[in-house]
C-alpha atoms as one frame of an Amber mdcrd trajectory, in Angstrom:
protein
 168.316  55.340  88.753 171.949  53.271  88.645 174.160  52.428  90.874 174.446
  49.002  93.661 174.485  49.454  97.289 175.840  52.255  98.581 179.238  52.697
 100.051 180.331  53.081 103.405 180.067  56.176 104.298 183.530  58.051 104.939
 184.918  61.118 107.422 183.416  64.341 105.987 185.883  67.015 106.806 184.905
  69.487 109.371 184.854  72.792 107.447 181.772  74.003 108.921 181.137  77.573
 107.999 178.365  80.221 108.895 177.237  80.508 105.288 179.021  78.295 103.504
 175.839  77.234 101.508 173.610  80.144 102.038 173.285  80.735  98.320 172.227
  77.507  97.358 169.733  77.886  99.882 168.219  80.984  98.370 168.290  79.600
  94.975 165.736  76.703  96.208 163.896  79.195  98.104 163.219  81.405  95.296
 163.482  79.304  92.436 162.632  75.858  93.854 160.351  76.974  96.320 157.102
  74.792  95.016 159.035  71.627  95.927 159.675  72.876  99.486 155.617  73.211
  99.862 155.332  69.249  98.977 155.508  68.973 102.220 157.034  65.870 104.461
 160.733  66.889 105.547 163.999  68.137 104.554 167.077  65.938 105.014 170.833
  67.934 105.419 173.157  65.102 104.604 176.647  65.088 105.879 176.547  68.488
 107.473 180.365  68.534 109.789 181.359  69.108 112.880 178.201  71.402 113.828
 175.470  71.881 112.270 175.330  75.240 111.036 174.366  75.064 107.767 171.187
  72.849 108.977 169.809  75.057 110.798 170.690  77.802 108.605 168.420  75.737
 105.677 166.112  75.486 108.299 165.517  78.565 108.815 165.731  79.966 104.948
 162.915  76.493 104.149 160.727  77.665 107.075 160.330  81.177 105.585 159.069
  79.328 102.094 156.979  76.476 103.919 156.875  76.965 108.103 155.688  73.022
 109.206 159.239  71.676 107.619 160.667  69.603 109.275 164.350  69.342 109.318
 166.661  66.546 109.672 170.303  66.984 109.845 172.151  63.510 109.219 175.672
  62.198 110.363 177.975  59.208 110.316 180.053  60.538 113.522 178.076  60.072
 116.653 180.569  62.763 118.433 178.855  65.409 115.877 175.070  63.710 116.869
 173.812  66.229 119.729 170.412  67.746 121.081 170.109  71.164 118.817 166.957
  73.358 119.004 164.949  73.607 115.833 166.350  70.807 113.563 166.486  66.915
 114.564 169.898  65.511 114.307 170.376  61.672 113.765 173.110  59.503 112.974
 173.059  57.203 110.057 175.024  56.631 106.394 173.921  56.392 103.073 171.874
  53.290 103.633 169.923  54.559 106.271 168.437  58.244 103.934 165.296  56.101
 102.594 164.021  54.826 106.308 164.300  58.909 106.930 162.137  60.172 103.493
 159.997  60.751 101.847 161.582  64.180 101.881 161.065  66.830  99.440 164.445
  68.006  99.547 167.423  66.191 100.313 170.761  68.012  99.933 174.749  66.412
  99.897 176.886  69.357  99.853 180.543  68.413 100.105 180.323  64.792 101.157
 181.399  62.950  97.733 185.041  64.927  97.109 186.721  62.070  98.934 184.707
  59.189  96.912 185.284  57.739  93.996 183.951  58.719  90.794 182.529  54.856
  89.733 180.881  55.315  93.608 178.535  58.059  92.694 175.701  56.643  90.880
 175.085  54.159  94.116 175.201  56.909  96.334 172.998  59.003  94.282 170.385
  56.098  94.285 170.744  56.387  98.138 170.222  60.125  98.188 166.843  59.333
  95.727 166.051  56.766  97.573 164.815  59.410 100.430 163.221  62.161  98.177
 159.509  61.644  97.281 158.074  61.964  94.026 158.902  65.372  92.716 161.388
  65.692  95.399 164.800  67.780  94.629 168.787  65.963  95.615 171.203  68.736
  95.571 174.794  67.632  95.651 177.705  69.149  95.022 180.693  71.348  96.602
 181.412  74.925  96.976 184.947  76.655  97.874 185.478  76.702 101.848 183.849
  80.153 101.795 180.780  79.499  99.635 181.828  81.909  97.508 181.829  79.282
  94.228 179.442  76.969  93.976 178.723  73.811  91.690 175.740  71.923  92.761
 173.617  68.433  90.706 170.252  69.223  90.737 168.232  66.335  90.216 164.981
  65.018  91.158 163.008  62.271  91.231 160.133  61.298  88.950 158.438  58.303
  88.442 160.457  56.218  91.228 163.902  57.447  89.015 166.215  60.281  89.890
 166.601  62.263  87.022 169.308  65.018  86.542 167.490  68.299  86.098 170.574
  70.706  85.404 174.072  71.149  86.902 173.725  74.374  88.777 176.292  76.908
  89.216 176.581  80.110  91.305 179.431  82.700  92.291 179.132  86.079  94.378
 181.969  87.376  92.291 184.310  88.137  94.785 186.612  86.299  93.207 186.474
  87.791  89.355 184.701  86.180  87.188 185.654  83.002  84.676 183.600  80.089
  84.175 187.421  78.056  85.349 186.565  79.013  88.416 183.693  76.225  88.391
 186.491  73.572  87.888 188.023  72.578  91.113 184.288  72.487  92.743 182.310
  70.632  90.052 180.363  67.451  91.661 182.511  64.086  92.262 181.505  62.161
  88.858 182.285  65.051  86.614 185.404  67.040  87.984 187.790  64.904  86.045
 186.269  64.944  82.917 187.595  68.201  82.841 189.224  67.467  79.259 188.826
  67.757  75.897 186.073  65.408  74.289 183.968  65.371  77.353 181.191  68.046
  77.236 181.706  69.542  80.080 185.067  70.334  78.679 183.268  71.272  76.000
 180.727  73.413  77.904 183.203  75.424  80.198 185.622  76.435  76.876 182.693
  77.848  75.268 181.246  80.092  77.940 185.422  80.920  78.529 185.961  82.074
  74.975 182.179  83.765  75.502 183.682  85.441  78.397 186.745  86.449  76.758
 184.922  88.362  73.351 183.365  90.963  75.773 186.742  92.104  76.486 189.010
  92.822  79.956 186.843  96.338  80.827 183.435  94.861  81.693 183.133  94.504
  85.740 182.739  90.392  86.077 178.875  90.492  86.779 178.334  92.556  83.737
 180.866  89.383  81.744 178.471  86.730  83.999 175.133  88.442  82.851 176.288
  89.276  79.101 177.466  86.102  78.646 175.035  83.507  79.028 173.295  85.671
  75.916 175.416  83.703  73.982 175.427  80.222  75.381 171.886  79.717  75.165
 172.816  77.308  72.182 174.882  75.343  74.416 172.162  74.855  77.013 173.099
  76.947  79.897 170.084  78.709  80.925 169.109  81.455  83.702 165.733  83.233
  84.514 166.157  86.960  85.381 166.397  86.817  89.266 169.453  83.522  88.469
 171.044  85.668  86.178 171.151  89.430  88.071 172.424  86.709  91.709 174.847
  84.784  89.727 173.372  81.615  88.948 173.118  79.560  85.625 172.039  75.993
  85.073 173.430  73.353  82.055 170.341  71.119  81.398 171.358  67.683  81.347
 168.904  65.437  81.336 168.902  61.491  81.663 169.166  59.237  84.880 171.786
  59.506  87.619
């Protein structure tokens, strides 16, 4: 884990929309349910104007692990109110460690206004709240939640490690790997250029899609392109493949 002191939090846009993070909730509950069963609590960092997606997250994870406490964390005191079903608290990145240990820490659509060089310290702060084996999810979605790209980070042995970069599409916008470019996590969004690994991945994936021809349905193009991408460390379980998810294996410390 690298990075110094996390920067002071900045206002998050109030674009709270029901269902925006539903695809990510579904992925956690289906593909990483064992993490939720570690116990502790779930932290949702920067939930926006209203805790709509925090409440949706609580409903999803409690279907898997009924006893989980879900805590929404916001830096804007005006957004911290009493809501049945979750606990809302005022806090910044520096307050997260005291709220752990958490089995899941989610910070979606939060870092878009930060500099790339600030991300390691923020990841470290998010990871400090995770218990051993816990997950940190950090990334972005489009406003409607049709396209998602998020780091899947896991705390192991006191370190926060990159497990994968997760992609999801619901196919409502068709399908091209370049759809993900504008929604990549903050520390890789400006790295989509020749010579960078993420550019090589998206280029190879787009080439694999094009090779299938233009007449296949978007979902079919997605599923079949993954076969060609296994050599690029892009993978998916059977459930992920059928539901528009893919994981790019990227190791190392965050």
